[in-house]
mmCIF file of C-alpha atoms in Angstrom:
data_model
loop_
_atom_site.group_PDB
_atom_site.id
_atom_site.type_symbol
_atom_site.label_atom_id
_atom_site.label_comp_id
_atom_site.label_asym_id
_atom_site.label_seq_id
_atom_site.Cartn_x
_atom_site.Cartn_y
_atom_site.Cartn_z
ATOM 1 C CA MET X 1 -92.962 52.324 -43.950
ATOM 2 C CA ILE X 2 -92.522 49.755 -41.203
ATOM 3 C CA MET X 3 -89.398 50.082 -39.049
ATOM 4 C CA LEU X 4 -87.757 46.926 -37.699
ATOM 5 C CA ASN X 5 -85.750 46.416 -34.546
ATOM 6 C CA GLU X 6 -82.198 46.955 -35.772
ATOM 7 C CA GLN X 7 -80.787 45.356 -32.610
ATOM 8 C CA TYR X 8 -81.424 41.960 -34.212
ATOM 9 C CA GLN X 9 -78.484 42.724 -36.498
ATOM 10 C CA ASN X 10 -76.258 42.529 -33.403
ATOM 11 C CA LEU X 11 -77.256 38.938 -32.647
ATOM 12 C CA THR X 12 -75.178 35.970 -33.732
ATOM 13 C CA PRO X 13 -76.342 34.679 -37.150
ATOM 14 C CA SER X 14 -77.816 31.506 -35.660
ATOM 15 C CA TYR X 15 -79.022 30.539 -32.214
ATOM 16 C CA LEU X 16 -76.403 28.211 -30.686
ATOM 17 C CA PHE X 17 -78.559 25.120 -30.345
ATOM 18 C CA ALA X 18 -80.023 25.575 -33.816
ATOM 19 C CA GLU X 19 -76.513 25.506 -35.265
ATOM 20 C CA VAL X 20 -75.660 22.394 -33.255
ATOM 21 C CA ALA X 21 -78.789 20.696 -34.608
ATOM 22 C CA ARG X 22 -78.022 21.805 -38.172
ATOM 23 C CA ARG X 23 -74.518 20.328 -38.139
ATOM 24 C CA ALA X 24 -75.706 17.103 -36.525
ATOM 25 C CA ALA X 25 -78.465 16.744 -39.146
ATOM 26 C CA ALA X 26 -75.993 17.308 -41.972
ATOM 27 C CA PHE X 27 -73.731 14.588 -40.554
ATOM 28 C CA ALA X 28 -76.668 12.198 -40.180
ATOM 29 C CA GLN X 29 -77.695 12.759 -43.778
ATOM 30 C CA ALA X 30 -74.160 12.141 -45.012
ATOM 31 C CA HIS X 31 -73.666 9.076 -42.784
ATOM 32 C CA PRO X 32 -77.024 7.269 -42.530
ATOM 33 C CA ASP X 33 -75.267 4.145 -41.239
ATOM 34 C CA LYS X 34 -73.960 5.861 -38.097
ATOM 35 C CA GLU X 35 -76.044 6.378 -34.967
ATOM 36 C CA ILE X 36 -75.467 9.773 -33.396
ATOM 37 C CA ILE X 37 -75.448 9.978 -29.601
ATOM 38 C CA LYS X 38 -76.362 13.420 -28.312
ATOM 39 C CA LEU X 39 -74.756 14.741 -25.143
ATOM 40 C CA SER X 40 -75.571 18.272 -26.223
ATOM 41 C CA ILE X 41 -78.903 20.020 -25.805
ATOM 42 C CA GLY X 42 -80.117 19.714 -22.232
ATOM 43 C CA ASP X 43 -83.448 18.003 -22.840
ATOM 44 C CA VAL X 44 -84.524 15.266 -20.460
ATOM 45 C CA THR X 45 -85.215 11.637 -21.366
ATOM 46 C CA ARG X 46 -86.892 10.165 -18.269
ATOM 47 C CA PRO X 47 -90.728 10.130 -18.264
ATOM 48 C CA LEU X 48 -92.919 12.119 -15.916
ATOM 49 C CA ALA X 49 -93.365 10.584 -12.475
ATOM 50 C CA PRO X 50 -96.385 8.241 -12.109
ATOM 51 C CA ALA X 51 -97.875 10.475 -9.390
ATOM 52 C CA VAL X 52 -97.655 13.445 -11.754
ATOM 53 C CA ILE X 53 -99.305 11.506 -14.577
ATOM 54 C CA ALA X 54 -102.120 10.413 -12.244
ATOM 55 C CA ALA X 55 -102.786 14.028 -11.259
ATOM 56 C CA MET X 56 -102.779 15.079 -14.896
ATOM 57 C CA HIS X 57 -105.259 12.331 -15.842
ATOM 58 C CA LYS X 58 -107.553 13.402 -13.034
ATOM 59 C CA ALA X 59 -107.386 17.014 -14.184
ATOM 60 C CA VAL X 60 -108.156 15.981 -17.773
ATOM 61 C CA ASP X 61 -111.264 14.187 -16.538
ATOM 62 C CA GLU X 62 -112.303 17.318 -14.635
ATOM 63 C CA MET X 63 -112.058 19.309 -17.866
ATOM 64 C CA GLY X 64 -114.601 16.949 -19.420
ATOM 65 C CA GLU X 65 -117.360 17.754 -16.933
ATOM 66 C CA ALA X 66 -119.252 21.036 -16.790
ATOM 67 C CA THR X 67 -119.200 21.082 -12.982
ATOM 68 C CA THR X 68 -115.416 20.764 -12.760
ATOM 69 C CA PHE X 69 -114.371 22.458 -16.005
ATOM 70 C CA HIS X 70 -111.819 25.287 -15.761
ATOM 71 C CA GLY X 71 -111.513 28.110 -18.267
ATOM 72 C CA TYR X 72 -109.317 31.125 -17.703
ATOM 73 C CA GLY X 73 -107.378 30.772 -14.474
ATOM 74 C CA PRO X 74 -105.475 33.420 -12.543
ATOM 75 C CA GLU X 75 -102.536 34.700 -14.585
ATOM 76 C CA GLN X 76 -100.286 34.387 -11.533
ATOM 77 C CA GLY X 77 -101.119 30.696 -11.062
ATOM 78 C CA TYR X 78 -103.752 28.844 -9.064
ATOM 79 C CA ASP X 79 -103.473 29.158 -5.293
ATOM 80 C CA PHE X 80 -103.091 25.389 -4.885
ATOM 81 C CA LEU X 81 -99.846 25.437 -6.887
ATOM 82 C CA ARG X 82 -98.451 28.654 -5.438
ATOM 83 C CA GLN X 83 -99.001 27.287 -1.946
ATOM 84 C CA ALA X 84 -97.347 23.972 -2.873
ATOM 85 C CA ILE X 85 -94.300 25.840 -4.171
ATOM 86 C CA GLY X 86 -94.230 27.886 -0.968
ATOM 87 C CA ARG X 87 -94.195 24.710 1.134
ATOM 88 C CA TYR X 88 -91.350 23.367 -0.995
ATOM 89 C CA TYR X 89 -89.279 26.459 -0.237
ATOM 90 C CA GLN X 90 -90.047 26.029 3.450
ATOM 91 C CA SER X 91 -88.381 22.598 3.279
ATOM 92 C CA PHE X 92 -85.003 24.315 2.890
ATOM 93 C CA GLY X 93 -85.716 27.223 5.193
ATOM 94 C CA VAL X 94 -87.105 29.903 2.873
ATOM 95 C CA ALA X 95 -90.386 31.626 3.729
ATOM 96 C CA LEU X 96 -92.366 33.031 0.815
ATOM 97 C CA GLU X 97 -95.819 34.550 0.538
ATOM 98 C CA ALA X 98 -98.069 33.052 -2.143
ATOM 99 C CA ASP X 99 -98.387 36.419 -3.891
ATOM 100 C CA GLU X 100 -94.607 36.489 -4.360
ATOM 101 C CA ILE X 101 -94.755 33.344 -6.526
ATOM 102 C CA PHE X 102 -95.760 33.634 -10.190
ATOM 103 C CA VAL X 103 -96.416 30.458 -12.171
ATOM 104 C CA SER X 104 -95.330 30.484 -15.818
ATOM 105 C CA ASP X 105 -94.588 28.223 -18.772
ATOM 106 C CA GLY X 106 -90.889 28.019 -17.877
ATOM 107 C CA ALA X 107 -87.806 29.862 -16.703
ATOM 108 C CA LYS X 108 -86.649 30.725 -20.228
ATOM 109 C CA SER X 109 -89.772 32.775 -20.913
ATOM 110 C CA ASP X 110 -89.578 34.618 -17.610
ATOM 111 C CA LEU X 111 -85.861 35.321 -17.901
ATOM 112 C CA ALA X 112 -86.586 36.952 -21.256
ATOM 113 C CA ASN X 113 -89.796 38.709 -20.258
ATOM 114 C CA ILE X 114 -88.522 40.172 -16.974
ATOM 115 C CA THR X 115 -86.616 42.712 -19.068
ATOM 116 C CA ASP X 116 -89.980 44.430 -19.711
ATOM 117 C CA LEU X 117 -89.721 45.900 -16.195
ATOM 118 C CA PHE X 118 -86.427 47.702 -16.715
ATOM 119 C CA ASP X 119 -85.382 50.741 -18.724
ATOM 120 C CA ARG X 120 -83.110 50.095 -21.676
ATOM 121 C CA ASP X 121 -80.484 52.410 -20.155
ATOM 122 C CA ASN X 122 -79.730 49.976 -17.337
ATOM 123 C CA LYS X 123 -76.253 48.433 -17.482
ATOM 124 C CA VAL X 124 -76.362 44.623 -17.542
ATOM 125 C CA LEU X 125 -73.614 42.504 -15.985
ATOM 126 C CA ILE X 126 -73.390 38.946 -17.309
ATOM 127 C CA PRO X 127 -70.781 36.281 -16.492
ATOM 128 C CA ASP X 128 -69.120 34.760 -19.547
ATOM 129 C CA PRO X 129 -69.610 31.898 -20.530
ATOM 130 C CA VAL X 130 -73.362 32.098 -20.097
ATOM 131 C CA TYR X 131 -76.750 30.756 -21.186
ATOM 132 C CA PRO X 132 -77.389 32.649 -24.471
ATOM 133 C CA VAL X 133 -80.904 33.825 -23.552
ATOM 134 C CA TYR X 134 -79.531 36.298 -20.981
ATOM 135 C CA VAL X 135 -77.415 37.957 -23.630
ATOM 136 C CA ASP X 136 -79.721 37.817 -26.644
ATOM 137 C CA THR X 137 -82.792 39.239 -24.897
ATOM 138 C CA ASN X 138 -80.832 42.266 -23.704
ATOM 139 C CA ILE X 139 -79.277 42.775 -27.126
ATOM 140 C CA MET X 140 -82.801 42.755 -28.551
ATOM 141 C CA ASN X 141 -83.693 45.493 -26.066
ATOM 142 C CA GLY X 142 -80.601 47.563 -26.905
ATOM 143 C CA ARG X 143 -79.014 47.456 -23.451
ATOM 144 C CA GLU X 144 -75.348 47.860 -22.659
ATOM 145 C CA ILE X 145 -73.866 44.525 -21.580
ATOM 146 C CA VAL X 146 -70.683 44.195 -19.541
ATOM 147 C CA TYR X 147 -69.160 40.734 -19.281
ATOM 148 C CA LEU X 148 -67.485 39.258 -16.228
ATOM 149 C CA GLU X 149 -64.934 36.579 -17.008
ATOM 150 C CA ALA X 150 -65.534 33.114 -15.601
ATOM 151 C CA ASN X 151 -62.476 30.911 -15.975
ATOM 152 C CA GLU X 152 -60.466 28.102 -14.440
ATOM 153 C CA ALA X 153 -58.694 30.538 -12.100
ATOM 154 C CA ASN X 154 -61.955 31.527 -10.368
ATOM 155 C CA GLY X 155 -63.538 28.090 -10.692
ATOM 156 C CA PHE X 156 -65.964 29.535 -13.250
ATOM 157 C CA LEU X 157 -67.617 31.378 -10.337
ATOM 158 C CA PRO X 158 -66.662 35.039 -10.721
ATOM 159 C CA ALA X 159 -66.881 37.346 -7.723
ATOM 160 C CA PRO X 160 -68.538 40.783 -7.834
ATOM 161 C CA PRO X 161 -66.530 43.462 -9.662
ATOM 162 C CA ASP X 162 -65.442 46.821 -8.262
ATOM 163 C CA PHE X 163 -67.718 48.783 -10.604
ATOM 164 C CA GLU X 164 -71.448 49.464 -10.707
ATOM 165 C CA ALA X 165 -74.048 47.516 -12.674
ATOM 166 C CA ASP X 166 -77.851 47.624 -12.581
ATOM 167 C CA LEU X 167 -78.981 44.127 -13.604
ATOM 168 C CA VAL X 168 -76.869 41.070 -12.792
ATOM 169 C CA TYR X 169 -77.518 37.573 -14.141
ATOM 170 C CA LEU X 170 -76.399 34.616 -12.036
ATOM 171 C CA CYS X 171 -77.039 30.914 -12.601
ATOM 172 C CA SER X 172 -76.240 28.289 -9.961
ATOM 173 C CA PRO X 173 -75.837 25.395 -10.604
ATOM 174 C CA ASN X 174 -74.463 27.024 -13.693
ATOM 175 C CA ASN X 175 -75.377 26.380 -17.279
ATOM 176 C CA PRO X 176 -73.036 25.721 -19.055
ATOM 177 C CA THR X 177 -70.129 25.216 -16.636
ATOM 178 C CA GLY X 178 -71.787 23.080 -13.929
ATOM 179 C CA ALA X 179 -70.145 25.208 -11.225
ATOM 180 C CA VAL X 180 -72.133 25.966 -8.044
ATOM 181 C CA TYR X 181 -71.837 29.027 -5.786
ATOM 182 C CA ASN X 182 -71.498 28.473 -2.036
ATOM 183 C CA ARG X 183 -73.179 30.646 0.589
ATOM 184 C CA ASP X 184 -70.268 33.013 1.130
ATOM 185 C CA GLN X 185 -69.894 33.589 -2.594
ATOM 186 C CA LEU X 186 -73.596 34.363 -3.011
ATOM 187 C CA LYS X 187 -73.537 36.609 0.077
ATOM 188 C CA ALA X 188 -70.863 38.672 -1.673
ATOM 189 C CA TRP X 189 -73.197 39.097 -4.656
ATOM 190 C CA VAL X 190 -76.159 40.016 -2.451
ATOM 191 C CA ASP X 191 -74.038 42.602 -0.644
ATOM 192 C CA TYR X 192 -72.866 43.968 -3.986
ATOM 193 C CA ALA X 193 -76.429 44.319 -5.289
ATOM 194 C CA ASN X 194 -77.686 46.004 -2.139
ATOM 195 C CA ARG X 195 -74.709 48.377 -2.096
ATOM 196 C CA TRP X 196 -75.224 49.516 -5.691
ATOM 197 C CA GLY X 197 -79.018 49.289 -5.790
ATOM 198 C CA ALA X 198 -78.828 46.529 -8.406
ATOM 199 C CA VAL X 199 -81.153 43.589 -9.056
ATOM 200 C CA LEU X 200 -79.855 40.019 -9.147
ATOM 201 C CA LEU X 201 -81.670 37.871 -11.705
ATOM 202 C CA PHE X 202 -80.977 34.439 -10.241
ATOM 203 C CA ASP X 203 -81.556 31.344 -12.381
ATOM 204 C CA ALA X 204 -82.112 28.321 -10.100
ATOM 205 C CA ALA X 205 -83.424 25.960 -12.789
ATOM 206 C CA TYR X 206 -81.027 23.181 -11.738
ATOM 207 C CA GLU X 207 -81.352 23.474 -7.964
ATOM 208 C CA SER X 208 -82.768 19.942 -7.617
ATOM 209 C CA PHE X 209 -79.389 18.518 -8.643
ATOM 210 C CA ILE X 210 -77.710 19.934 -5.541
ATOM 211 C CA THR X 211 -76.998 17.110 -3.114
ATOM 212 C CA ASP X 212 -74.470 18.892 -0.894
ATOM 213 C CA PRO X 213 -76.481 20.252 2.077
ATOM 214 C CA ASN X 214 -73.980 23.079 2.504
ATOM 215 C CA LEU X 215 -74.770 24.549 -0.910
ATOM 216 C CA PRO X 216 -77.737 26.935 -1.250
ATOM 217 C CA ARG X 217 -80.630 25.926 -3.487
ATOM 218 C CA SER X 218 -82.200 29.380 -3.531
ATOM 219 C CA ILE X 219 -80.812 32.915 -3.489
ATOM 220 C CA PHE X 220 -83.339 33.597 -0.731
ATOM 221 C CA GLU X 221 -81.358 31.405 1.638
ATOM 222 C CA ILE X 222 -78.887 34.308 1.683
ATOM 223 C CA PRO X 223 -79.584 37.166 4.155
ATOM 224 C CA GLY X 224 -80.427 40.398 2.355
ATOM 225 C CA ALA X 225 -81.556 38.766 -0.888
ATOM 226 C CA ARG X 226 -85.191 39.800 -0.541
ATOM 227 C CA THR X 227 -84.265 43.439 -1.204
ATOM 228 C CA CYS X 228 -82.215 42.761 -4.323
ATOM 229 C CA ALA X 229 -83.091 39.458 -6.038
ATOM 230 C CA ILE X 230 -85.612 37.797 -8.329
ATOM 231 C CA GLU X 231 -85.443 34.001 -8.636
ATOM 232 C CA PHE X 232 -86.397 31.947 -11.683
ATOM 233 C CA CYS X 233 -87.031 28.242 -11.467
ATOM 234 C CA SER X 234 -88.432 25.521 -13.676
ATOM 235 C CA LEU X 235 -89.897 22.046 -13.444
ATOM 236 C CA SER X 236 -88.278 21.152 -16.771
ATOM 237 C CA LYS X 237 -85.173 19.574 -15.249
ATOM 238 C CA THR X 238 -86.560 19.097 -11.732
ATOM 239 C CA ALA X 239 -89.453 16.897 -12.858
ATOM 240 C CA GLY X 240 -89.108 16.341 -16.610
ATOM 241 C CA PHE X 241 -91.498 19.111 -17.690
ATOM 242 C CA THR X 242 -89.559 20.150 -20.802
ATOM 243 C CA GLY X 243 -92.509 19.105 -22.954
ATOM 244 C CA THR X 244 -95.179 19.948 -20.369
ATOM 245 C CA ARG X 245 -94.002 23.511 -19.669
ATOM 246 C CA CYS X 246 -94.256 24.890 -16.162
ATOM 247 C CA GLY X 247 -91.997 27.038 -14.013
ATOM 248 C CA TYR X 248 -92.199 29.868 -11.535
ATOM 249 C CA THR X 249 -90.601 33.177 -10.667
ATOM 250 C CA VAL X 250 -90.282 34.610 -7.168
ATOM 251 C CA VAL X 251 -90.499 38.400 -6.835
ATOM 252 C CA PRO X 252 -90.306 39.530 -3.175
ATOM 253 C CA GLN X 253 -92.501 42.331 -1.914
ATOM 254 C CA GLU X 254 -89.396 44.136 -0.603
ATOM 255 C CA LEU X 255 -88.153 44.838 -4.138
ATOM 256 C CA VAL X 256 -89.086 48.513 -4.353
ATOM 257 C CA PHE X 257 -87.143 51.107 -6.368
ATOM 258 C CA ASP X 258 -88.078 54.774 -6.631
ATOM 259 C CA GLY X 259 -91.382 53.958 -4.961
ATOM 260 C CA MET X 260 -92.253 51.306 -7.551
ATOM 261 C CA SER X 261 -92.802 47.673 -6.541
ATOM 262 C CA LEU X 262 -91.300 45.095 -8.903
ATOM 263 C CA ASN X 263 -93.770 42.570 -7.528
ATOM 264 C CA HIS X 264 -96.691 44.782 -8.564
ATOM 265 C CA MET X 265 -95.051 45.607 -11.895
ATOM 266 C CA TRP X 266 -94.496 41.931 -12.729
ATOM 267 C CA ASN X 267 -98.082 41.161 -11.754
ATOM 268 C CA ARG X 268 -99.255 43.963 -14.065
ATOM 269 C CA ARG X 269 -97.038 42.701 -16.873
ATOM 270 C CA GLN X 270 -98.281 39.122 -16.546
ATOM 271 C CA THR X 271 -101.945 40.057 -16.365
ATOM 272 C CA THR X 272 -101.484 42.090 -19.556
ATOM 273 C CA LYS X 273 -99.347 39.740 -21.644
ATOM 274 C CA PHE X 274 -99.986 36.251 -20.258
ATOM 275 C CA ASN X 275 -103.155 34.194 -19.822
ATOM 276 C CA GLY X 276 -101.665 31.706 -17.383
ATOM 277 C CA VAL X 277 -100.532 28.079 -17.449
ATOM 278 C CA PRO X 278 -103.237 25.496 -18.324
ATOM 279 C CA TYR X 279 -105.161 24.037 -15.387
ATOM 280 C CA VAL X 280 -104.187 20.477 -16.327
ATOM 281 C CA VAL X 281 -100.492 21.375 -16.279
ATOM 282 C CA GLN X 282 -100.796 23.183 -12.955
ATOM 283 C CA ARG X 283 -102.450 20.166 -11.335
ATOM 284 C CA ALA X 284 -99.583 18.034 -12.642
ATOM 285 C CA ALA X 285 -97.126 20.585 -11.251
ATOM 286 C CA GLU X 286 -98.850 20.564 -7.873
ATOM 287 C CA ALA X 287 -98.289 16.805 -7.696
ATOM 288 C CA VAL X 288 -94.544 17.337 -8.216
ATOM 289 C CA PHE X 289 -94.326 18.623 -4.650
ATOM 290 C CA THR X 290 -96.079 15.673 -2.993
ATOM 291 C CA ASP X 291 -94.040 13.134 -1.023
ATOM 292 C CA GLU X 292 -94.948 10.363 -3.452
ATOM 293 C CA ALA X 293 -93.818 12.261 -6.515
ATOM 294 C CA ARG X 294 -90.693 13.606 -4.808
ATOM 295 C CA THR X 295 -89.552 10.045 -4.179
ATOM 296 C CA GLN X 296 -90.191 9.119 -7.811
ATOM 297 C CA ILE X 297 -88.501 12.264 -9.107
ATOM 298 C CA ARG X 298 -85.415 11.707 -6.970
ATOM 299 C CA ALA X 299 -84.995 8.361 -8.735
ATOM 300 C CA SER X 300 -84.910 10.126 -12.112
ATOM 301 C CA ILE X 301 -82.442 12.718 -10.868
ATOM 302 C CA ALA X 302 -80.267 9.894 -9.499
ATOM 303 C CA TYR X 303 -80.368 8.342 -12.991
ATOM 304 C CA TYR X 304 -78.989 11.552 -14.508
ATOM 305 C CA GLN X 305 -76.430 11.896 -11.718
ATOM 306 C CA GLU X 306 -75.140 8.425 -12.555
ATOM 307 C CA ASN X 307 -74.786 9.535 -16.183
ATOM 308 C CA ALA X 308 -72.756 12.512 -14.951
ATOM 309 C CA ARG X 309 -70.545 10.136 -12.958
ATOM 310 C CA VAL X 310 -69.980 8.017 -16.081
ATOM 311 C CA ILE X 311 -69.006 11.072 -18.147
ATOM 312 C CA ALA X 312 -66.717 12.366 -15.393
ATOM 313 C CA ALA X 313 -65.010 8.980 -15.038
ATOM 314 C CA GLY X 314 -64.410 8.878 -18.787
ATOM 315 C CA LEU X 315 -62.871 12.352 -18.796
ATOM 316 C CA ASP X 316 -60.714 11.394 -15.817
ATOM 317 C CA ARG X 317 -59.352 8.388 -17.698
ATOM 318 C CA LEU X 318 -58.449 10.647 -20.606
ATOM 319 C CA GLY X 319 -56.835 13.227 -18.325
ATOM 320 C CA ILE X 320 -59.168 15.965 -19.561
ATOM 321 C CA ALA X 321 -59.832 18.828 -17.142
ATOM 322 C CA TYR X 322 -63.470 19.697 -16.413
ATOM 323 C CA THR X 323 -65.822 21.303 -13.917
ATOM 324 C CA GLY X 324 -69.351 20.248 -12.945
ATOM 325 C CA GLY X 325 -70.852 16.795 -12.903
ATOM 326 C CA VAL X 326 -71.415 16.985 -9.139
ATOM 327 C CA ASN X 327 -74.453 18.940 -7.899
ATOM 328 C CA SER X 328 -75.095 19.647 -11.583
ATOM 329 C CA PRO X 329 -76.143 17.778 -14.753
ATOM 330 C CA TYR X 330 -73.517 19.602 -16.836
ATOM 331 C CA LEU X 331 -69.816 18.932 -17.365
ATOM 332 C CA TRP X 332 -67.639 21.655 -18.826
ATOM 333 C CA MET X 333 -64.521 20.149 -20.343
ATOM 334 C CA ARG X 334 -61.406 21.597 -21.889
ATOM 335 C CA CYS X 335 -61.138 20.573 -25.533
ATOM 336 C CA PRO X 336 -58.361 18.015 -26.073
ATOM 337 C CA ASN X 337 -55.196 18.679 -28.058
ATOM 338 C CA GLY X 338 -55.683 22.447 -27.948
ATOM 339 C CA MET X 339 -58.634 22.341 -30.318
ATOM 340 C CA GLY X 340 -61.150 25.138 -30.598
ATOM 341 C CA SER X 341 -64.764 24.560 -29.566
ATOM 342 C CA TRP X 342 -66.310 24.177 -33.014
ATOM 343 C CA GLU X 343 -63.208 22.371 -34.250
ATOM 344 C CA PHE X 344 -63.668 19.790 -31.505
ATOM 345 C CA PHE X 345 -67.406 19.604 -32.215
ATOM 346 C CA ASP X 346 -66.726 18.583 -35.813
ATOM 347 C CA ASP X 347 -63.850 16.296 -34.851
ATOM 348 C CA LEU X 348 -65.917 14.508 -32.198
ATOM 349 C CA LEU X 349 -68.812 14.116 -34.606
ATOM 350 C CA GLN X 350 -66.589 12.660 -37.324
ATOM 351 C CA LYS X 351 -64.565 10.327 -35.080
ATOM 352 C CA ALA X 352 -67.221 9.191 -32.592
ATOM 353 C CA ALA X 353 -70.629 10.309 -33.912
ATOM 354 C CA VAL X 354 -71.165 12.050 -30.572
ATOM 355 C CA VAL X 355 -72.636 15.543 -30.282
ATOM 356 C CA GLY X 356 -71.824 18.028 -27.538
ATOM 357 C CA THR X 357 -72.144 21.803 -27.307
ATOM 358 C CA PRO X 358 -69.235 24.088 -28.253
ATOM 359 C CA GLY X 359 -68.265 26.347 -25.374
ATOM 360 C CA GLU X 360 -67.681 29.252 -27.721
ATOM 361 C CA GLY X 361 -71.420 29.402 -28.275
ATOM 362 C CA PHE X 362 -71.793 30.502 -24.646
ATOM 363 C CA GLY X 363 -69.413 33.437 -24.982
ATOM 364 C CA SER X 364 -65.815 34.360 -25.754
ATOM 365 C CA CYS X 365 -64.603 32.780 -22.494
ATOM 366 C CA GLY X 366 -66.002 29.480 -23.711
ATOM 367 C CA LYS X 367 -63.392 29.238 -26.464
ATOM 368 C CA GLY X 368 -61.539 25.963 -26.134
ATOM 369 C CA TYR X 369 -64.230 24.414 -23.912
ATOM 370 C CA PHE X 370 -67.114 22.036 -24.501
ATOM 371 C CA ARG X 371 -70.333 21.192 -22.634
ATOM 372 C CA LEU X 372 -71.573 17.650 -22.121
ATOM 373 C CA THR X 373 -74.875 16.862 -20.426
ATOM 374 C CA ALA X 374 -76.083 13.968 -18.304
ATOM 375 C CA PHE X 375 -79.691 14.028 -19.538
ATOM 376 C CA GLY X 376 -79.358 11.179 -21.996
ATOM 377 C CA ASN X 377 -80.130 7.482 -21.893
ATOM 378 C CA HIS X 378 -77.772 5.623 -19.542
ATOM 379 C CA GLU X 379 -76.743 2.911 -21.998
ATOM 380 C CA LYS X 380 -76.145 5.510 -24.730
ATOM 381 C CA THR X 381 -74.110 7.637 -22.316
ATOM 382 C CA LEU X 382 -71.901 4.627 -21.568
ATOM 383 C CA GLU X 383 -71.509 3.978 -25.286
ATOM 384 C CA ALA X 384 -70.727 7.624 -25.990
ATOM 385 C CA MET X 385 -67.909 7.632 -23.451
ATOM 386 C CA GLU X 386 -66.538 4.373 -24.868
ATOM 387 C CA ARG X 387 -66.480 5.996 -28.312
ATOM 388 C CA ILE X 388 -64.764 9.120 -26.940
ATOM 389 C CA GLN X 389 -62.212 6.957 -25.106
ATOM 390 C CA LYS X 390 -61.442 5.099 -28.347
ATOM 391 C CA ALA X 391 -61.168 8.315 -30.361
ATOM 392 C CA TYR X 392 -58.981 10.295 -27.958
ATOM 393 C CA GLY X 393 -57.399 7.735 -25.638
#
């Protein structure tokens, strides 16, 4: 008789964003006359940059000719893209070898799949509140998870604890709280990992929203990180690739434990379980790092940053405390009138037909908080904040 993975019984009944979508759909069905504005799931709304589209069209044409057709590519990514990513890192002072960069279909996949490299007996340290994928993938693997409280007192940027852990998840700029670690704070985490022989799993998916030059965009800007960290990044929010799917993971050659290289292990894992990102997508991704596309992409990021400013200004007028919105597309607000997260979700939906994400869905420390995102249409974001002002002002 087949045996199933009983760890799935330890997961929440519904994935957070699926529950958000279910409740929003039920409201829409019951109120067909009301237009819902979504400031919830962090999908982008701006189109791909023209330079990226041009590169994709060219690659499509190449696929239509026998002399330029591409079948299976290298599972690690084509050299042209790995080298382009390496040059991008050089622009903020990080030197990487091409064979330390692994191209994938996005950070979410890699953050889940990296657990293949580690024994289930490793202790996992995860800040709370947190992106659910970190938690759920380790529950599925049966690992012990220890939570580190992120709260208003520590600016939602917890410092290393005084106990040992083996795998540590960090996200900066953070999803969901919008908080961003500075160099000294990340140096403390790097020192912690090197002292205990731990691995930092660093999610840098939102690094392109950092405008403060004093804030690090990569964990590898921090001395000592190459012996303790793996970095995950994505073009989803950087360049609007949520529907195109491309990201990359950096695994330094110095990551060696008990004589085993994590770089070699990840390469072995990918060549076994992954056939690589399509050639057309990789050519589009290569164009992301050109000067022309960077200029175009910065305009889109500025569009989202203006949305964040609008949301922040609205919360300021209401006297609602929040973090994020600067150097981040997310704003993490305290629910008004002492409401719980899901209570406020339903209240906001009923009073304003606006959807956000309940903080409780990101962990127990998210109770009483709510995430809003800046990825929407600008005019709709303005309207959403007008509705919220009317409902709670």
